[in-house]
mmCIF file of C-alpha atoms in Angstrom:
data_model
loop_
_atom_site.group_PDB
_atom_site.id
_atom_site.type_symbol
_atom_site.label_atom_id
_atom_site.label_comp_id
_atom_site.label_asym_id
_atom_site.label_seq_id
_atom_site.Cartn_x
_atom_site.Cartn_y
_atom_site.Cartn_z
ATOM 1 C CA UNK A 3 -61.078 5.302 -64.379
ATOM 2 C CA UNK A 4 -59.498 8.302 -66.049
ATOM 3 C CA UNK A 5 -57.497 10.600 -63.794
ATOM 4 C CA UNK A 6 -59.453 13.490 -65.329
ATOM 5 C CA UNK A 7 -62.826 12.142 -64.201
ATOM 6 C CA UNK A 8 -64.400 13.083 -60.897
ATOM 7 C CA UNK A 9 -64.652 10.254 -58.371
ATOM 8 C CA UNK A 10 -68.348 9.641 -57.696
ATOM 9 C CA UNK A 11 -68.777 8.976 -53.984
ATOM 10 C CA UNK A 12 -71.731 7.882 -51.868
ATOM 11 C CA UNK A 13 -71.781 7.990 -48.071
ATOM 12 C CA UNK A 14 -73.481 5.376 -45.906
ATOM 13 C CA UNK A 15 -74.162 6.666 -42.419
ATOM 14 C CA UNK A 16 -74.610 10.385 -41.776
ATOM 15 C CA UNK A 17 -73.926 10.548 -38.047
ATOM 16 C CA UNK A 18 -71.455 12.714 -36.183
ATOM 17 C CA UNK A 19 -68.186 11.825 -37.934
ATOM 18 C CA UNK A 20 -69.794 12.113 -41.359
ATOM 19 C CA UNK A 21 -71.227 15.528 -40.496
ATOM 20 C CA UNK A 22 -68.049 16.839 -38.864
ATOM 21 C CA UNK A 23 -65.494 15.427 -41.307
ATOM 22 C CA UNK A 24 -66.514 13.349 -44.323
ATOM 23 C CA UNK A 25 -69.389 15.326 -45.787
ATOM 24 C CA UNK A 26 -68.017 18.879 -45.535
ATOM 25 C CA UNK A 27 -64.619 17.767 -46.840
ATOM 26 C CA UNK A 28 -65.965 15.662 -49.725
ATOM 27 C CA UNK A 29 -68.474 18.345 -50.738
ATOM 28 C CA UNK A 30 -65.608 20.796 -51.349
ATOM 29 C CA UNK A 31 -62.907 18.430 -52.600
ATOM 30 C CA UNK A 32 -61.693 18.902 -56.155
ATOM 31 C CA UNK A 33 -62.049 15.829 -58.310
ATOM 32 C CA UNK A 34 -64.811 14.376 -56.147
ATOM 33 C CA UNK A 35 -68.541 14.351 -56.839
ATOM 34 C CA UNK A 36 -70.671 13.558 -53.793
ATOM 35 C CA UNK A 37 -73.567 11.808 -55.519
ATOM 36 C CA UNK A 38 -75.645 10.187 -52.797
ATOM 37 C CA UNK A 39 -76.352 9.545 -49.132
ATOM 38 C CA UNK A 40 -77.952 6.754 -47.167
ATOM 39 C CA UNK A 41 -78.900 6.640 -43.511
ATOM 40 C CA UNK A 42 -81.474 4.624 -41.609
ATOM 41 C CA UNK A 43 -82.689 8.040 -40.449
ATOM 42 C CA UNK A 44 -84.084 9.100 -43.825
ATOM 43 C CA UNK A 45 -85.104 12.562 -42.596
ATOM 44 C CA UNK A 46 -81.562 13.341 -41.501
ATOM 45 C CA UNK A 47 -80.152 12.101 -44.814
ATOM 46 C CA UNK A 48 -82.632 14.237 -46.778
ATOM 47 C CA UNK A 49 -81.812 17.316 -44.702
ATOM 48 C CA UNK A 50 -78.075 16.898 -45.231
ATOM 49 C CA UNK A 51 -78.531 16.174 -48.927
ATOM 50 C CA UNK A 52 -80.511 19.380 -49.349
ATOM 51 C CA UNK A 53 -77.929 21.393 -47.449
ATOM 52 C CA UNK A 54 -75.023 20.010 -49.501
ATOM 53 C CA UNK A 55 -76.754 19.848 -52.864
ATOM 54 C CA UNK A 56 -76.542 16.048 -53.091
ATOM 55 C CA UNK A 57 -78.942 14.618 -55.673
ATOM 56 C CA UNK A 58 -79.689 11.116 -54.367
ATOM 57 C CA UNK A 59 -80.980 9.906 -51.017
ATOM 58 C CA UNK A 60 -81.076 6.120 -51.138
ATOM 59 C CA UNK A 61 -83.792 4.018 -49.550
ATOM 60 C CA UNK A 62 -81.293 1.286 -48.638
ATOM 61 C CA UNK A 63 -77.609 0.449 -48.843
ATOM 62 C CA UNK A 64 -78.475 -2.164 -51.469
ATOM 63 C CA UNK A 65 -79.441 0.647 -53.850
ATOM 64 C CA UNK A 66 -75.884 1.972 -53.635
ATOM 65 C CA UNK A 67 -74.323 -1.386 -54.486
ATOM 66 C CA UNK A 68 -76.363 -1.600 -57.678
ATOM 67 C CA UNK A 69 -75.938 2.053 -58.692
ATOM 68 C CA UNK A 70 -73.520 2.238 -61.629
ATOM 69 C CA UNK A 71 -73.141 5.979 -60.965
ATOM 70 C CA UNK A 72 -71.186 5.254 -57.765
ATOM 71 C CA UNK A 73 -67.457 4.526 -57.924
ATOM 72 C CA UNK A 74 -66.662 4.568 -54.223
ATOM 73 C CA UNK A 75 -68.431 4.381 -50.876
ATOM 74 C CA UNK A 76 -67.635 5.884 -47.479
ATOM 75 C CA UNK A 77 -68.952 3.693 -44.650
ATOM 76 C CA UNK A 78 -69.489 5.558 -41.385
ATOM 77 C CA UNK A 79 -72.301 3.550 -39.833
ATOM 78 C CA UNK A 80 -72.315 1.988 -36.344
ATOM 79 C CA UNK A 81 -69.403 -0.419 -35.961
ATOM 80 C CA UNK A 82 -71.396 -3.663 -35.868
ATOM 81 C CA UNK A 83 -72.580 -2.984 -39.445
ATOM 82 C CA UNK A 84 -69.103 -2.500 -40.938
ATOM 83 C CA UNK A 85 -68.240 -6.101 -41.766
ATOM 84 C CA UNK A 86 -71.393 -6.800 -43.767
ATOM 85 C CA UNK A 87 -71.387 -3.436 -45.529
ATOM 86 C CA UNK A 88 -67.702 -3.611 -46.473
ATOM 87 C CA UNK A 89 -68.129 -7.108 -47.917
ATOM 88 C CA UNK A 90 -71.252 -6.046 -49.826
ATOM 89 C CA UNK A 91 -69.461 -3.015 -51.255
ATOM 90 C CA UNK A 92 -66.401 -4.974 -52.350
ATOM 91 C CA UNK A 93 -68.523 -7.715 -53.908
ATOM 92 C CA UNK A 94 -70.393 -5.015 -55.842
ATOM 93 C CA UNK A 95 -67.093 -3.821 -57.291
ATOM 94 C CA UNK A 96 -66.967 -0.525 -55.398
ATOM 95 C CA UNK A 97 -63.963 1.087 -53.783
ATOM 96 C CA UNK A 98 -64.673 1.091 -50.054
ATOM 97 C CA UNK A 99 -63.479 3.434 -47.319
ATOM 98 C CA UNK A 100 -64.537 2.125 -43.902
ATOM 99 C CA UNK A 101 -64.285 4.098 -40.691
ATOM 100 C CA UNK A 102 -62.616 2.258 -37.844
ATOM 101 C CA UNK A 103 -62.961 -0.409 -36.701
ATOM 102 C CA UNK A 104 -62.972 -2.567 -39.804
ATOM 103 C CA UNK A 105 -64.919 -5.214 -37.866
ATOM 104 C CA UNK A 106 -65.787 -5.984 -34.260
ATOM 105 C CA UNK A 107 -63.461 -8.999 -34.127
ATOM 106 C CA UNK A 108 -60.204 -10.167 -35.663
ATOM 107 C CA UNK A 109 -62.078 -13.055 -37.249
ATOM 108 C CA UNK A 110 -64.468 -10.589 -38.855
ATOM 109 C CA UNK A 111 -61.506 -8.640 -40.240
ATOM 110 C CA UNK A 112 -60.088 -11.879 -41.681
ATOM 111 C CA UNK A 113 -63.374 -12.582 -43.418
ATOM 112 C CA UNK A 114 -63.273 -9.138 -45.013
ATOM 113 C CA UNK A 115 -59.677 -9.632 -46.175
ATOM 114 C CA UNK A 116 -60.731 -12.869 -47.879
ATOM 115 C CA UNK A 117 -63.371 -10.991 -49.875
ATOM 116 C CA UNK A 118 -62.469 -10.320 -53.499
ATOM 117 C CA UNK A 119 -61.297 -6.741 -53.931
ATOM 118 C CA UNK A 120 -59.998 -6.281 -50.376
ATOM 119 C CA UNK A 121 -56.453 -6.440 -51.714
ATOM 120 C CA UNK A 122 -56.822 -3.346 -53.896
ATOM 121 C CA UNK A 123 -60.123 -1.498 -53.243
ATOM 122 C CA UNK A 124 -60.338 -1.234 -49.451
ATOM 123 C CA UNK A 125 -59.091 1.471 -47.086
ATOM 124 C CA UNK A 126 -59.695 1.731 -43.328
ATOM 125 C CA UNK A 127 -60.118 5.150 -41.735
ATOM 126 C CA UNK A 128 -57.054 5.494 -39.521
ATOM 127 C CA UNK A 129 -56.861 9.259 -39.851
ATOM 128 C CA UNK A 130 -54.182 9.690 -37.180
ATOM 129 C CA UNK A 131 -51.626 8.432 -39.723
ATOM 130 C CA UNK A 132 -52.465 11.378 -41.976
ATOM 131 C CA UNK A 133 -51.809 14.100 -39.418
ATOM 132 C CA UNK A 134 -49.020 16.346 -40.742
ATOM 133 C CA UNK A 135 -47.123 16.067 -37.460
ATOM 134 C CA UNK A 136 -47.461 12.271 -37.386
ATOM 135 C CA UNK A 137 -46.180 11.990 -40.959
ATOM 136 C CA UNK A 138 -43.173 14.128 -40.010
ATOM 137 C CA UNK A 139 -42.392 11.975 -36.968
ATOM 138 C CA UNK A 140 -42.801 8.805 -39.039
ATOM 139 C CA UNK A 141 -39.998 9.991 -41.333
ATOM 140 C CA UNK A 142 -37.625 9.895 -38.352
ATOM 141 C CA UNK A 143 -38.683 6.459 -37.104
ATOM 142 C CA UNK A 144 -38.743 4.932 -40.591
ATOM 143 C CA UNK A 145 -35.188 6.161 -41.151
ATOM 144 C CA UNK A 146 -34.110 4.891 -37.699
ATOM 145 C CA UNK A 147 -32.787 8.365 -36.940
ATOM 146 C CA UNK A 148 -33.766 8.036 -33.277
ATOM 147 C CA UNK A 149 -32.103 4.640 -32.910
ATOM 148 C CA UNK A 150 -34.049 1.638 -31.695
ATOM 149 C CA UNK A 151 -37.392 2.805 -30.254
ATOM 150 C CA UNK A 152 -37.883 0.871 -27.026
ATOM 151 C CA UNK A 153 -40.799 2.679 -25.371
ATOM 152 C CA UNK A 154 -43.964 4.418 -26.586
ATOM 153 C CA UNK A 155 -46.398 6.204 -24.317
ATOM 154 C CA UNK A 156 -49.649 7.192 -25.974
ATOM 155 C CA UNK A 157 -52.952 8.506 -24.761
ATOM 156 C CA UNK A 158 -56.253 10.074 -25.689
ATOM 157 C CA UNK A 159 -58.087 11.566 -22.746
ATOM 158 C CA UNK A 160 -61.441 12.866 -23.901
ATOM 159 C CA UNK A 161 -63.746 14.820 -21.636
ATOM 160 C CA UNK A 162 -66.798 15.142 -23.867
ATOM 161 C CA UNK A 163 -67.614 11.953 -25.741
ATOM 162 C CA UNK A 164 -69.617 10.224 -23.027
ATOM 163 C CA UNK A 165 -71.902 13.108 -22.118
ATOM 164 C CA UNK A 166 -75.608 13.176 -22.900
ATOM 165 C CA UNK A 167 -77.901 10.301 -23.928
ATOM 166 C CA UNK A 168 -76.366 6.909 -24.620
ATOM 167 C CA UNK A 169 -75.913 5.909 -28.236
ATOM 168 C CA UNK A 170 -74.720 2.774 -30.020
ATOM 169 C CA UNK A 171 -71.178 3.687 -28.903
ATOM 170 C CA UNK A 172 -72.085 2.825 -25.312
ATOM 171 C CA UNK A 173 -73.596 -0.551 -26.231
ATOM 172 C CA UNK A 174 -71.498 -3.698 -26.446
ATOM 173 C CA UNK A 175 -73.448 -5.099 -29.400
ATOM 174 C CA UNK A 176 -73.160 -1.860 -31.370
ATOM 175 C CA UNK A 177 -69.539 -0.892 -30.745
ATOM 176 C CA UNK A 178 -67.846 -4.067 -29.528
ATOM 177 C CA UNK A 179 -66.446 -2.168 -26.555
ATOM 178 C CA UNK A 180 -66.027 1.267 -25.093
ATOM 179 C CA UNK A 181 -63.164 3.742 -24.941
ATOM 180 C CA UNK A 182 -60.605 1.116 -25.939
ATOM 181 C CA UNK A 183 -62.448 0.279 -29.175
ATOM 182 C CA UNK A 184 -63.225 3.926 -29.865
ATOM 183 C CA UNK A 185 -60.128 5.914 -28.896
ATOM 184 C CA UNK A 186 -57.642 3.181 -28.078
ATOM 185 C CA UNK A 187 -57.761 1.481 -31.443
ATOM 186 C CA UNK A 188 -56.718 4.738 -33.124
ATOM 187 C CA UNK A 189 -53.827 5.421 -30.746
ATOM 188 C CA UNK A 190 -52.651 1.808 -30.886
ATOM 189 C CA UNK A 191 -52.615 1.963 -34.657
ATOM 190 C CA UNK A 192 -50.699 5.233 -34.639
ATOM 191 C CA UNK A 193 -48.138 3.890 -32.167
ATOM 192 C CA UNK A 194 -47.586 0.659 -34.081
ATOM 193 C CA UNK A 195 -47.503 2.472 -37.433
ATOM 194 C CA UNK A 196 -44.765 4.764 -36.155
ATOM 195 C CA UNK A 197 -42.787 1.626 -35.258
ATOM 196 C CA UNK A 198 -43.418 -0.159 -38.553
ATOM 197 C CA UNK A 199 -46.091 -2.465 -37.084
ATOM 198 C CA UNK A 200 -43.953 -4.977 -35.150
ATOM 199 C CA UNK A 201 -45.596 -8.154 -33.890
ATOM 200 C CA UNK A 202 -47.339 -7.957 -30.524
ATOM 201 C CA UNK A 203 -46.512 -10.678 -28.010
ATOM 202 C CA UNK A 204 -48.530 -10.086 -24.841
ATOM 203 C CA UNK A 205 -50.616 -7.490 -23.051
ATOM 204 C CA UNK A 206 -51.677 -6.504 -19.560
ATOM 205 C CA UNK A 207 -54.779 -4.317 -19.337
ATOM 206 C CA UNK A 208 -57.072 -2.674 -16.805
ATOM 207 C CA UNK A 209 -60.518 -1.316 -17.670
ATOM 208 C CA UNK A 210 -62.865 0.951 -15.746
ATOM 209 C CA UNK A 211 -66.551 0.384 -16.389
ATOM 210 C CA UNK A 212 -68.984 2.680 -14.571
ATOM 211 C CA UNK A 213 -71.822 1.059 -12.687
ATOM 212 C CA UNK A 214 -74.726 0.345 -15.009
ATOM 213 C CA UNK A 215 -72.643 0.748 -18.171
ATOM 214 C CA UNK A 216 -72.210 -1.980 -20.771
ATOM 215 C CA UNK A 217 -68.743 -0.818 -21.806
ATOM 216 C CA UNK A 218 -65.613 0.696 -20.299
ATOM 217 C CA UNK A 219 -65.155 4.455 -20.166
ATOM 218 C CA UNK A 220 -61.388 4.167 -19.537
ATOM 219 C CA UNK A 221 -58.595 1.721 -20.298
ATOM 220 C CA UNK A 222 -54.917 1.375 -19.482
ATOM 221 C CA UNK A 223 -52.680 -1.256 -21.040
ATOM 222 C CA UNK A 224 -49.080 -2.330 -21.445
ATOM 223 C CA UNK A 225 -48.382 -3.949 -24.795
ATOM 224 C CA UNK A 226 -45.168 -5.937 -25.141
ATOM 225 C CA UNK A 227 -43.751 -6.134 -28.657
ATOM 226 C CA UNK A 228 -40.987 -8.138 -30.250
ATOM 227 C CA UNK A 229 -37.504 -6.703 -29.830
ATOM 228 C CA UNK A 230 -38.055 -5.790 -26.153
ATOM 229 C CA UNK A 231 -40.308 -2.830 -26.994
ATOM 230 C CA UNK A 232 -43.283 -1.625 -24.970
ATOM 231 C CA UNK A 233 -46.345 0.528 -25.702
ATOM 232 C CA UNK A 234 -48.080 2.122 -22.710
ATOM 233 C CA UNK A 235 -51.590 3.265 -23.659
ATOM 234 C CA UNK A 236 -54.206 5.149 -21.670
ATOM 235 C CA UNK A 237 -57.596 6.318 -22.943
ATOM 236 C CA UNK A 238 -60.756 7.700 -21.388
ATOM 237 C CA UNK A 239 -64.060 9.233 -22.330
ATOM 238 C CA UNK A 240 -64.412 10.958 -18.978
ATOM 239 C CA UNK A 241 -61.482 13.225 -18.244
ATOM 240 C CA UNK A 242 -62.501 15.918 -15.763
ATOM 241 C CA UNK A 243 -60.469 18.798 -17.105
ATOM 242 C CA UNK A 244 -60.626 21.954 -19.178
ATOM 243 C CA UNK A 245 -59.736 20.205 -22.447
ATOM 244 C CA UNK A 246 -58.997 16.812 -23.960
ATOM 245 C CA UNK A 247 -55.442 15.556 -24.227
ATOM 246 C CA UNK A 248 -53.905 13.472 -26.989
ATOM 247 C CA UNK A 249 -50.232 12.579 -27.098
ATOM 248 C CA UNK A 250 -47.520 10.184 -28.221
ATOM 249 C CA UNK A 251 -44.020 10.046 -26.745
ATOM 250 C CA UNK A 252 -41.271 7.876 -28.243
ATOM 251 C CA UNK A 253 -38.033 6.974 -26.478
ATOM 252 C CA UNK A 254 -35.189 5.764 -28.657
ATOM 253 C CA UNK A 255 -31.570 4.828 -28.097
ATOM 254 C CA UNK A 256 -30.374 7.925 -29.978
ATOM 255 C CA UNK A 257 -33.258 10.350 -29.613
ATOM 256 C CA UNK A 258 -36.878 11.005 -28.717
ATOM 257 C CA UNK A 259 -39.993 12.301 -30.392
ATOM 258 C CA UNK A 260 -43.434 13.415 -29.389
ATOM 259 C CA UNK A 261 -46.753 14.560 -30.780
ATOM 260 C CA UNK A 262 -48.961 17.195 -29.224
ATOM 261 C CA UNK A 263 -46.901 19.262 -29.993
ATOM 262 C CA UNK A 264 -44.379 17.802 -32.439
ATOM 263 C CA UNK A 265 -40.890 17.730 -30.942
ATOM 264 C CA UNK A 266 -37.891 15.659 -32.045
ATOM 265 C CA UNK A 267 -34.495 15.506 -30.321
ATOM 266 C CA UNK A 268 -31.343 13.617 -31.271
ATOM 267 C CA UNK A 269 -28.220 12.885 -29.281
ATOM 268 C CA UNK A 270 -25.205 14.043 -31.313
ATOM 269 C CA UNK A 271 -21.492 14.033 -30.619
ATOM 270 C CA UNK A 272 -21.745 17.738 -29.916
ATOM 271 C CA UNK A 273 -24.679 17.243 -27.527
ATOM 272 C CA UNK A 274 -28.459 17.357 -27.662
ATOM 273 C CA UNK A 275 -29.895 18.725 -30.900
ATOM 274 C CA UNK A 276 -33.464 19.888 -31.516
ATOM 275 C CA UNK A 277 -34.288 18.574 -35.008
ATOM 276 C CA UNK A 278 -38.020 19.281 -34.906
ATOM 277 C CA UNK A 279 -39.127 19.977 -38.486
ATOM 278 C CA UNK A 280 -41.040 23.156 -39.221
ATOM 279 C CA UNK A 281 -44.462 22.244 -40.557
ATOM 280 C CA UNK A 282 -46.072 24.444 -43.163
ATOM 281 C CA UNK A 283 -48.584 26.741 -41.476
ATOM 282 C CA UNK A 284 -52.200 25.929 -42.215
ATOM 283 C CA UNK A 285 -55.635 27.188 -41.299
ATOM 284 C CA UNK A 286 -56.884 23.710 -40.366
ATOM 285 C CA UNK A 287 -56.348 21.924 -37.082
ATOM 286 C CA UNK A 288 -54.656 18.517 -37.056
ATOM 287 C CA UNK A 289 -58.017 16.721 -36.896
ATOM 288 C CA UNK A 290 -59.453 18.342 -40.021
ATOM 289 C CA UNK A 291 -56.158 18.178 -41.894
ATOM 290 C CA UNK A 292 -55.836 14.452 -41.198
ATOM 291 C CA UNK A 293 -59.290 13.687 -42.586
ATOM 292 C CA UNK A 294 -58.723 15.854 -45.629
ATOM 293 C CA UNK A 295 -55.413 14.126 -46.410
ATOM 294 C CA UNK A 296 -56.924 10.706 -45.784
ATOM 295 C CA UNK A 297 -59.936 11.225 -48.039
ATOM 296 C CA UNK A 298 -57.772 12.825 -50.730
ATOM 297 C CA UNK A 299 -55.535 9.748 -50.702
ATOM 298 C CA UNK A 300 -58.594 7.508 -51.072
ATOM 299 C CA UNK A 301 -59.913 9.552 -54.006
ATOM 300 C CA UNK A 302 -56.494 9.380 -55.658
ATOM 301 C CA UNK A 303 -56.498 5.606 -55.229
ATOM 302 C CA UNK A 304 -59.891 5.361 -56.951
ATOM 303 C CA UNK A 305 -58.435 7.376 -59.853
ATOM 304 C CA UNK A 306 -55.422 5.063 -60.000
ATOM 305 C CA UNK A 307 -52.970 7.678 -58.736
ATOM 306 C CA UNK A 308 -52.284 5.828 -55.476
ATOM 307 C CA UNK A 309 -52.225 2.116 -54.702
ATOM 308 C CA UNK A 310 -54.236 0.461 -51.953
ATOM 309 C CA UNK A 311 -53.084 -2.784 -50.372
ATOM 310 C CA UNK A 312 -54.965 -5.203 -48.163
ATOM 311 C CA UNK A 313 -55.112 -3.692 -44.642
ATOM 312 C CA UNK A 314 -53.783 -6.850 -42.994
ATOM 313 C CA UNK A 315 -52.630 -4.903 -39.942
ATOM 314 C CA UNK A 316 -56.291 -4.549 -38.943
ATOM 315 C CA UNK A 317 -56.324 -8.220 -37.938
ATOM 316 C CA UNK A 318 -53.281 -7.696 -35.703
ATOM 317 C CA UNK A 319 -54.825 -4.569 -34.226
ATOM 318 C CA UNK A 320 -58.082 -6.307 -33.315
ATOM 319 C CA UNK A 321 -56.174 -9.258 -31.869
ATOM 320 C CA UNK A 322 -54.461 -6.826 -29.490
ATOM 321 C CA UNK A 323 -57.814 -5.313 -28.480
ATOM 322 C CA UNK A 324 -59.296 -8.774 -27.918
ATOM 323 C CA UNK A 325 -56.302 -9.770 -25.798
ATOM 324 C CA UNK A 326 -56.641 -6.557 -23.764
ATOM 325 C CA UNK A 327 -60.268 -7.325 -22.950
ATOM 326 C CA UNK A 328 -59.292 -10.884 -22.038
ATOM 327 C CA UNK A 329 -56.472 -9.618 -19.819
ATOM 328 C CA UNK A 330 -58.772 -7.224 -17.986
ATOM 329 C CA UNK A 331 -61.357 -9.956 -17.432
ATOM 330 C CA UNK A 332 -58.805 -12.465 -16.150
ATOM 331 C CA UNK A 333 -56.771 -9.937 -14.201
ATOM 332 C CA UNK A 334 -53.564 -11.247 -15.736
ATOM 333 C CA UNK A 335 -51.117 -10.706 -18.571
ATOM 334 C CA UNK A 336 -52.135 -12.702 -21.660
ATOM 335 C CA UNK A 337 -50.671 -13.572 -25.046
ATOM 336 C CA UNK A 338 -51.812 -11.844 -28.225
ATOM 337 C CA UNK A 339 -53.246 -13.882 -31.106
ATOM 338 C CA UNK A 340 -52.400 -17.524 -31.531
#
């Protein structure tokens, strides 16, 4: 399409992440025309459409696939629907942005990658990569300025997500898992992305599942990577504290880096040097900024200004998650993939 034309976007699924991030950002984004919504809760979709001035409320997802007025689709439905909806969207010739996870299993992700269009019209919502502080830290690791990174400690300790009535997120069939699938998959992706996505070899994991719950509310794992590197991950939905905590710490042979807040140190001949870059001040928090950058990149790709490639790392990511669940069940360290 012409770079001067607005990207016509429809959103499937108008739950919490769509209401907090996708819809308000897309509704105000230059070069984007939010043309339609679909949700199984038609009343909610109609209410949001009226509030945002969106013309179409679809009766089904199938109506979106056949609508020539739609260039691209944002999929933010419950996780168990992602595989089918992504494949349907790609087969219909749409650009597809899918919230994580791409599928519930690594085999499901492989099936998606074998669908025509996945190599150039598919993006997975890993918004942590688009945080301004994460992008700054990535410039150091990509340039090997901290030496060989041998240890990563990452965590997302959330105190609010598991309060109130249970939703599809607390059901195994709907989400594929609990805190590890929800929070852990994001922090694993961020950690591996910062390292250039090295191959995972084995994992040892422990899960905590409250009595009566289908899924875990907390997970701790050690992931062993090629090159004698280790990722230590901890996530929870049920931190008893005044606020949530999210962090990444990298240890390298010649320096260290961290997020939350961004700090970078290098060992120089003259001693320790603080090389933390100064980020441009902004009115948005890291969460909102990451989604805005992510969706802007997707819109630019639809216009031909950026290039999408097949998100093959999603298979590796889901293989790690599957191995972690297997490790926790067996009470032993297990291999990844294979």
